Amino acid sequence: MNPTPHRRGRRAALLATLALAAGALLAPGQAARADVAPAVDLVVAKDGSGTHTTVQAAVNAVPAGNSSLVTITVRPGTYRETVQIPSNKPNIRLVGSGGSPSQVTIVYNNSAGTTRPDGTTYGTSGSATFMADANDFQARNLTIANDFDEVAHANQAGHQAVALRTRADRIRLENVIVSGDQDTLLLDTANRDTRGRVLVTGSTIRGNVDFIFGRATAVITNSVIEVTRRPDGSSGGYVMAPSTAPQFNGFLVTNSTITGSVTDRTFYLGRPWHAGGDASLDPQGIVRNTQLSAAVRTTPWTDMSGFSWRDDRFAEYRNTGAGSGAGGSDRPQLTDAQAGSYTQASWLGDWTP
């Protein structure tokens, strides 16, 4: 069926806009590639009123090696899909256009033990609903979730189910909700010897077991970390499981709140993840100037897989609330002098988001 004049006009206008944007991105004398859509501001809408109906389709429209900021606006709705921003597509900003982060949700339900079409399993990292593998990625005002049903798959091995994985440098997450159960937010790097910095601000992170984990250098500030009951209704878990390389900083939680509707004294702040049994790692988790609810244990750090938290870098500073406590051998505190080096600026270095 031939398109109506109205549709032909709309399509022509869009193509003209794309062509103009392509010209702006090309170096003098460089011809546009016919197989790659130019980078422009894109709109995702389930009803077809935008430039794309899925988030991944909009990401696919950004050319590899893009050097200028591209904004992908996502209109309200639930987008059941997996999304990957590949490492060769930097400078993407993803923004939900709803009145709150809950109005735009990207969600899927893969787990570490879920079988791929080729018969293999996804593994923890591959289970992520959203994979941000490119530098200078930003996400704002939306929800990224993994709703894998652990109860329905009780006999399946591998219940880790990542909502968001970052594996790059200079990642900013602002006013987002990241929601899952086990292994919700994987803050990672391209490899062990590469720094990957992440700033999470004004956001909510939900989970129950090691739900903020990985080897990135990350600051979580002015945010809510919400501990949740496990799918079977039991209460208990771990907030952080950093796997930091010794030459980098790990996780810094500051000016935030750790809370949740769980049984008192059932959650650890964290434990050291020596990924792959690598004894040379030096996991780091710092929680400072943060409100701790009674969910937090009086001895807030614990061992993992035979590695003692006391051999790594875990400490608090001036936390408040029912879950806070006096310093001691089981609850190390930074001194005022030390605390001056444990700040967002020192953590992020030459990157000022």
Tab-separated table of C-alpha atoms in Angstrom:
chain	number	residue	atom	x	y	z
A	1	MET	CA	0.000	0.000	0.000
A	2	ASN	CA	1.391	3.405	-0.971
A	3	PRO	CA	1.837	5.926	1.863
A	4	THR	CA	-0.592	8.822	2.091
A	5	PRO	CA	0.667	12.340	1.171
A	6	HIS	CA	0.699	13.179	4.912
A	7	ARG	CA	2.940	10.197	5.706
A	8	ARG	CA	5.181	10.901	2.721
A	9	GLY	CA	5.615	14.490	3.927
A	10	ARG	CA	6.392	13.425	7.481
A	11	ARG	CA	8.946	10.866	6.293
A	12	ALA	CA	10.603	13.394	3.998
A	13	ALA	CA	10.899	15.911	6.822
A	14	LEU	CA	12.498	13.334	9.098
A	15	LEU	CA	14.978	12.272	6.418
A	16	ALA	CA	15.879	15.909	5.799
A	17	THR	CA	16.549	16.424	9.507
A	18	LEU	CA	18.725	13.312	9.595
A	19	ALA	CA	20.661	14.444	6.560
A	20	LEU	CA	21.367	17.883	8.029
A	21	ALA	CA	22.549	16.316	11.297
A	22	ALA	CA	24.768	13.918	9.377
A	23	GLY	CA	26.444	16.778	7.576
A	24	ALA	CA	27.162	18.532	10.847
A	25	LEU	CA	28.940	15.459	12.171
A	26	LEU	CA	31.107	14.796	9.125
A	27	ALA	CA	34.609	16.110	8.694
A	28	PRO	CA	35.220	18.337	5.643
A	29	GLY	CA	35.251	16.228	2.520
A	30	GLN	CA	33.975	13.130	4.324
A	31	ALA	CA	31.027	11.366	2.742
A	32	ALA	CA	28.145	10.025	4.792
A	33	ARG	CA	28.038	6.264	5.244
A	34	ALA	CA	24.872	4.871	3.749
A	35	ASP	CA	24.695	2.011	6.269
A	36	VAL	CA	24.780	4.122	9.461
A	37	ALA	CA	22.066	6.531	10.561
A	38	PRO	CA	23.436	9.915	11.639
A	39	ALA	CA	23.410	10.999	15.265
A	40	VAL	CA	20.465	13.235	16.050
A	41	ASP	CA	18.185	13.694	19.011
A	42	LEU	CA	15.842	10.725	18.908
A	43	VAL	CA	12.480	9.959	20.493
A	44	VAL	CA	11.256	6.540	21.607
A	45	ALA	CA	7.495	6.036	21.880
A	46	LYS	CA	5.570	2.772	22.005
A	47	ASP	CA	2.676	4.244	20.024
A	48	GLY	CA	4.825	5.119	17.017
A	49	SER	CA	4.683	8.872	17.557
A	50	GLY	CA	8.470	9.148	17.945
A	51	THR	CA	11.356	8.236	15.704
A	52	HIS	CA	11.548	4.686	17.150
A	53	THR	CA	9.320	2.307	19.098
A	54	THR	CA	12.091	0.589	21.102
A	55	VAL	CA	15.070	1.925	23.007
A	56	GLN	CA	17.480	-0.443	21.259
A	57	ALA	CA	16.341	0.753	17.845
A	58	ALA	CA	17.191	4.323	18.843
A	59	VAL	CA	20.619	3.244	20.095
A	60	ASN	CA	21.194	1.433	16.810
A	61	ALA	CA	20.561	4.715	14.980
A	62	VAL	CA	23.566	6.369	16.625
A	63	PRO	CA	26.677	5.945	14.466
A	64	ALA	CA	29.754	4.229	15.815
A	65	GLY	CA	32.397	6.652	16.989
A	66	ASN	CA	29.882	9.426	17.582
A	67	SER	CA	31.716	12.422	19.061
A	68	SER	CA	28.831	14.714	20.007
A	69	LEU	CA	26.075	14.355	22.586
A	70	VAL	CA	22.992	12.494	21.378
A	71	THR	CA	19.832	12.651	23.472
A	72	ILE	CA	17.397	9.753	23.300
A	73	THR	CA	14.119	10.822	24.897
A	74	VAL	CA	11.877	7.968	26.026
A	75	ARG	CA	8.190	8.698	26.402
A	76	PRO	CA	6.149	7.159	29.251
A	77	GLY	CA	5.501	3.444	29.076
A	78	THR	CA	6.970	0.053	29.904
A	79	TYR	CA	9.558	-1.160	27.420
A	80	ARG	CA	10.112	-4.901	27.808
A	81	GLU	CA	13.426	-5.363	26.066
A	82	THR	CA	17.127	-5.726	26.654
A	83	VAL	CA	19.295	-2.797	25.642
A	84	GLN	CA	23.006	-2.572	24.951
A	85	ILE	CA	24.962	0.588	24.299
A	86	PRO	CA	28.093	-0.841	22.675
A	87	SER	CA	31.526	0.445	23.557
A	88	ASN	CA	31.907	2.202	20.197
A	89	LYS	CA	28.873	4.466	20.761
A	90	PRO	CA	29.866	7.075	23.357
A	91	ASN	CA	28.102	10.318	24.266
A	92	ILE	CA	24.556	9.011	24.562
A	93	ARG	CA	22.121	10.585	27.009
A	94	LEU	CA	18.939	8.622	27.760
A	95	VAL	CA	16.140	10.674	29.326
A	96	GLY	CA	12.669	9.643	30.422
A	97	SER	CA	10.085	12.312	29.624
A	98	GLY	CA	7.605	11.363	32.358
A	99	GLY	CA	6.934	13.299	35.514
A	100	SER	CA	8.873	10.755	37.589
A	101	PRO	CA	11.334	7.887	36.980
A	102	SER	CA	8.574	5.310	37.488
A	103	GLN	CA	6.706	6.493	34.385
A	104	VAL	CA	9.367	5.169	32.007
A	105	THR	CA	10.476	1.594	32.702
A	106	ILE	CA	12.920	-0.584	30.789
A	107	VAL	CA	12.580	-4.125	32.100
A	108	TYR	CA	13.422	-7.725	31.252
A	109	ASN	CA	13.764	-11.016	33.136
A	110	ASN	CA	16.963	-12.815	32.158
A	111	SER	CA	19.040	-14.403	34.914
A	112	ALA	CA	22.494	-15.947	35.096
A	113	GLY	CA	20.967	-19.375	34.587
A	114	THR	CA	18.519	-18.439	31.837
A	115	THR	CA	19.199	-20.369	28.637
A	116	ARG	CA	20.153	-18.437	25.520
A	117	PRO	CA	18.810	-19.424	22.100
A	118	ASP	CA	22.115	-21.203	21.430
A	119	GLY	CA	21.726	-23.405	24.508
A	120	THR	CA	24.292	-21.642	26.712
A	121	THR	CA	23.331	-19.564	29.727
A	122	TYR	CA	23.597	-15.796	30.058
A	123	GLY	CA	25.800	-15.722	33.138
A	124	THR	CA	25.582	-12.900	35.650
A	125	SER	CA	26.974	-10.091	33.494
A	126	GLY	CA	25.027	-11.172	30.425
A	127	SER	CA	21.731	-11.241	32.302
A	128	ALA	CA	21.547	-7.440	32.442
A	129	THR	CA	18.424	-5.727	31.173
A	130	PHE	CA	20.496	-2.668	30.260
A	131	MET	CA	24.200	-2.693	29.377
A	132	ALA	CA	26.014	0.647	29.247
A	133	ASP	CA	29.391	-0.246	27.745
A	134	ALA	CA	30.321	3.119	26.196
A	135	ASN	CA	32.074	6.090	27.783
A	136	ASP	CA	30.167	9.256	28.665
A	137	PHE	CA	26.776	7.612	28.955
A	138	GLN	CA	24.049	9.345	30.948
A	139	ALA	CA	20.643	8.120	32.116
A	140	ARG	CA	18.050	10.357	33.741
A	141	ASN	CA	14.485	10.151	35.027
A	142	LEU	CA	13.687	6.509	34.274
A	143	THR	CA	13.582	3.021	35.781
A	144	ILE	CA	15.746	0.080	34.774
A	145	ALA	CA	14.629	-3.226	36.277
A	146	ASN	CA	15.053	-6.974	36.176
A	147	ASP	CA	11.896	-8.829	37.209
A	148	PHE	CA	13.230	-12.395	37.040
A	149	ASP	CA	10.914	-14.599	39.129
A	150	GLU	CA	13.131	-16.533	41.543
A	151	VAL	CA	10.211	-18.419	43.090
A	152	ALA	CA	8.916	-19.663	39.732
A	153	HIS	CA	12.448	-20.825	38.856
A	154	ALA	CA	13.380	-22.209	42.267
A	155	ASN	CA	15.009	-25.297	40.737
A	156	GLN	CA	17.116	-23.324	38.284
A	157	ALA	CA	20.739	-22.623	39.150
A	158	GLY	CA	21.960	-19.044	38.775
A	159	HIS	CA	19.435	-16.624	40.237
A	160	GLN	CA	21.656	-13.564	39.799
A	161	ALA	CA	19.658	-11.144	37.651
A	162	VAL	CA	21.237	-7.796	36.773
A	163	ALA	CA	19.101	-4.763	35.995
A	164	LEU	CA	21.875	-2.378	34.903
A	165	ARG	CA	25.482	-3.097	33.979
A	166	THR	CA	27.996	-0.323	33.383
A	167	ARG	CA	31.371	-1.174	31.878
A	168	ALA	CA	32.905	2.129	30.851
A	169	ASP	CA	34.202	5.466	32.132
A	170	ARG	CA	32.360	8.680	33.054
A	171	ILE	CA	28.899	7.193	33.536
A	172	ARG	CA	26.293	9.462	35.151
A	173	LEU	CA	23.015	8.127	36.538
A	174	GLU	CA	20.674	10.822	37.828
A	175	ASN	CA	17.136	10.499	39.223
A	176	VAL	CA	16.893	6.860	38.176
A	177	ILE	CA	15.463	3.774	39.840
A	178	VAL	CA	17.486	0.574	39.489
A	179	SER	CA	15.460	-2.357	40.771
A	180	GLY	CA	16.037	-6.080	41.215
A	181	ASP	CA	16.831	-8.707	43.829
A	182	GLN	CA	20.227	-10.408	43.622
A	183	ASP	CA	23.017	-8.510	41.805
A	184	THR	CA	20.865	-5.554	40.740
A	185	LEU	CA	23.505	-2.982	39.779
A	186	LEU	CA	26.796	-4.147	38.290
A	187	LEU	CA	29.268	-1.257	38.269
A	188	ASP	CA	32.113	-2.734	36.275
A	189	THR	CA	35.012	-1.785	34.012
A	190	ALA	CA	36.231	-2.906	30.612
A	191	ASN	CA	38.979	-4.944	32.289
A	192	ARG	CA	40.825	-5.260	35.581
A	193	ASP	CA	43.425	-2.593	34.785
A	194	THR	CA	41.071	-0.002	33.284
A	195	ARG	CA	39.380	2.643	35.410
A	196	GLY	CA	35.638	3.035	35.077
A	197	ARG	CA	34.079	5.941	36.981
A	198	VAL	CA	30.383	6.171	37.797
A	199	LEU	CA	28.341	8.860	39.544
A	200	VAL	CA	24.909	7.893	40.873
A	201	THR	CA	22.998	10.880	42.239
A	202	GLY	CA	19.437	11.519	43.378
A	203	SER	CA	18.477	7.921	42.649
A	204	THR	CA	17.037	4.755	44.200
A	205	ILE	CA	18.739	1.350	44.118
A	206	ARG	CA	16.750	-1.705	45.293
A	207	GLY	CA	17.837	-5.250	46.062
A	208	ASN	CA	18.853	-7.763	48.696
A	209	VAL	CA	21.977	-9.783	47.836
A	210	ASP	CA	25.202	-8.094	46.695
A	211	PHE	CA	22.982	-5.715	44.787
A	212	ILE	CA	25.648	-3.066	44.215
A	213	PHE	CA	28.741	-4.882	43.002
A	214	GLY	CA	31.715	-4.773	40.658
A	215	ARG	CA	35.140	-3.188	40.227
A	216	ALA	CA	34.211	0.355	39.146
A	217	THR	CA	35.184	3.544	40.945
A	218	ALA	CA	31.719	4.719	41.943
A	219	VAL	CA	30.170	7.515	43.978
A	220	ILE	CA	26.586	7.076	45.161
A	221	THR	CA	25.354	10.356	46.607
A	222	ASN	CA	22.059	11.912	47.721
A	223	SER	CA	20.364	8.616	46.964
A	224	VAL	CA	18.211	5.955	48.619
A	225	ILE	CA	19.554	2.421	48.870
A	226	GLU	CA	16.525	0.270	49.597
A	227	VAL	CA	17.074	-3.196	51.032
A	228	THR	CA	14.242	-5.605	50.279
A	229	ARG	CA	13.065	-8.989	51.450
A	230	ARG	CA	14.047	-11.993	49.405
A	231	PRO	CA	11.387	-13.503	47.149
A	232	ASP	CA	10.611	-16.193	49.760
A	233	GLY	CA	9.844	-13.474	52.312
A	234	SER	CA	12.999	-13.924	54.384
A	235	SER	CA	15.085	-10.944	55.445
A	236	GLY	CA	18.838	-10.755	55.109
A	237	GLY	CA	21.528	-9.840	52.646
A	238	TYR	CA	24.382	-7.601	51.614
A	239	VAL	CA	24.314	-4.122	50.105
A	240	MET	CA	27.728	-3.980	48.423
A	241	ALA	CA	30.189	-6.487	47.001
A	242	PRO	CA	33.063	-4.463	45.521
A	243	SER	CA	35.859	-6.213	43.613
A	244	THR	CA	38.223	-3.256	43.315
A	245	ALA	CA	41.704	-3.512	41.833
A	246	PRO	CA	44.308	-2.189	44.300
A	247	GLN	CA	45.301	0.814	42.146
A	248	PHE	CA	41.753	2.222	42.045
A	249	ASN	CA	39.125	3.523	44.429
A	250	GLY	CA	36.025	1.402	44.920
A	251	PHE	CA	32.539	2.343	46.135
A	252	LEU	CA	31.836	5.544	48.057
A	253	VAL	CA	28.326	6.016	49.473
A	254	THR	CA	27.814	9.523	50.817
A	255	ASN	CA	24.949	11.752	51.975
A	256	SER	CA	22.455	9.011	51.301
A	257	THR	CA	19.940	6.771	53.098
A	258	ILE	CA	20.037	3.006	53.530
A	259	THR	CA	16.613	1.735	54.543
A	260	GLY	CA	13.896	-0.805	53.802
A	261	SER	CA	10.887	-2.689	55.172
A	262	VAL	CA	12.877	-5.643	56.504
A	263	THR	CA	13.687	-7.235	59.852
A	264	ASP	CA	16.039	-5.219	62.035
A	265	ARG	CA	19.760	-6.081	62.011
A	266	THR	CA	19.604	-8.422	59.009
A	267	PHE	CA	21.654	-6.618	56.335
A	268	TYR	CA	25.392	-6.175	56.012
A	269	LEU	CA	26.721	-3.031	54.378
A	270	GLY	CA	29.039	-5.172	52.328
A	271	ARG	CA	31.556	-7.924	51.791
A	272	PRO	CA	34.707	-8.290	49.650
A	273	TRP	CA	34.238	-9.916	46.269
A	274	HIS	CA	37.539	-11.343	45.063
A	275	ALA	CA	36.215	-12.172	41.599
A	276	GLY	CA	37.568	-15.446	40.315
A	277	GLY	CA	39.395	-15.994	43.607
A	278	ASP	CA	41.882	-13.230	42.737
A	279	ALA	CA	43.734	-12.554	45.989
A	280	SER	CA	45.470	-9.512	44.491
A	281	LEU	CA	42.225	-7.526	44.428
A	282	ASP	CA	41.619	-5.010	47.224
A	283	PRO	CA	37.861	-4.406	47.460
A	284	GLN	CA	36.838	-1.045	48.859
A	285	GLY	CA	33.538	0.127	50.326
A	286	ILE	CA	33.130	3.404	52.226
A	287	VAL	CA	29.838	4.626	53.715
A	288	ARG	CA	29.913	8.159	55.095
A	289	ASN	CA	27.498	10.864	56.257
A	290	THR	CA	24.634	8.492	55.529
A	291	GLN	CA	21.423	7.670	57.399
A	292	LEU	CA	21.366	3.984	58.326
A	293	SER	CA	18.107	2.354	59.352
A	294	ALA	CA	17.837	-0.461	61.890
A	295	ALA	CA	18.077	-2.909	58.980
A	296	VAL	CA	21.881	-2.602	59.196
A	297	ARG	CA	23.735	-5.085	61.399
A	298	THR	CA	25.777	-3.901	64.359
A	299	THR	CA	28.807	-5.554	62.735
A	300	PRO	CA	28.163	-4.248	59.219
A	301	TRP	CA	30.933	-5.964	57.215
A	302	THR	CA	31.466	-9.671	56.629
A	303	ASP	CA	33.728	-12.136	54.821
A	304	MET	CA	33.119	-13.674	51.401
A	305	SER	CA	34.361	-16.899	49.807
A	306	GLY	CA	37.216	-17.294	52.247
A	307	PHE	CA	38.407	-13.680	52.014
A	308	SER	CA	38.292	-11.533	55.134
A	309	TRP	CA	36.869	-8.044	54.941
A	310	ARG	CA	39.539	-6.979	57.430
A	311	ASP	CA	42.218	-7.462	54.770
A	312	ASP	CA	40.519	-5.032	52.395
A	313	ARG	CA	39.252	-1.435	52.529
A	314	PHE	CA	35.977	-1.022	54.408
A	315	ALA	CA	35.087	1.878	56.706
A	316	GLU	CA	32.429	4.364	57.812
A	317	TYR	CA	32.410	8.020	58.748
A	318	ARG	CA	29.838	10.014	60.677
A	319	ASN	CA	26.826	7.912	59.771
A	320	THR	CA	23.587	8.459	61.679
A	321	GLY	CA	20.361	6.616	62.418
A	322	ALA	CA	19.385	3.451	64.252
A	323	GLY	CA	21.783	1.365	62.168
A	324	SER	CA	24.848	3.454	62.920
A	325	GLY	CA	27.264	2.649	65.736
A	326	ALA	CA	30.437	3.567	67.519
A	327	GLY	CA	33.778	2.753	65.990
A	328	GLY	CA	35.758	-0.304	66.950
A	329	SER	CA	37.634	-3.249	65.527
A	330	ASP	CA	34.394	-4.611	64.063
A	331	ARG	CA	33.293	-1.217	62.804
A	332	PRO	CA	36.253	0.858	61.558
A	333	GLN	CA	35.747	4.594	61.209
A	334	LEU	CA	37.710	7.130	59.176
A	335	THR	CA	39.424	9.901	61.091
A	336	ASP	CA	38.560	13.497	60.229
A	337	ALA	CA	41.911	13.786	58.480
A	338	GLN	CA	41.320	10.655	56.423
A	339	ALA	CA	37.788	11.718	55.516
A	340	GLY	CA	39.172	14.694	53.596
A	341	SER	CA	40.437	12.269	50.938
A	342	TYR	CA	37.201	10.295	50.712
A	343	THR	CA	35.106	12.729	48.698
A	344	GLN	CA	33.362	12.810	45.361
A	345	ALA	CA	36.047	15.098	43.932
A	346	SER	CA	38.925	12.876	44.983
A	347	TRP	CA	37.093	9.751	43.807
A	348	LEU	CA	36.312	11.071	40.317
A	349	GLY	CA	39.613	12.872	39.713
A	350	ASP	CA	39.770	14.950	36.557
A	351	TRP	CA	36.136	14.170	35.694
A	352	THR	CA	33.656	16.799	36.887
A	353	PRO	CA	30.175	15.556	35.895
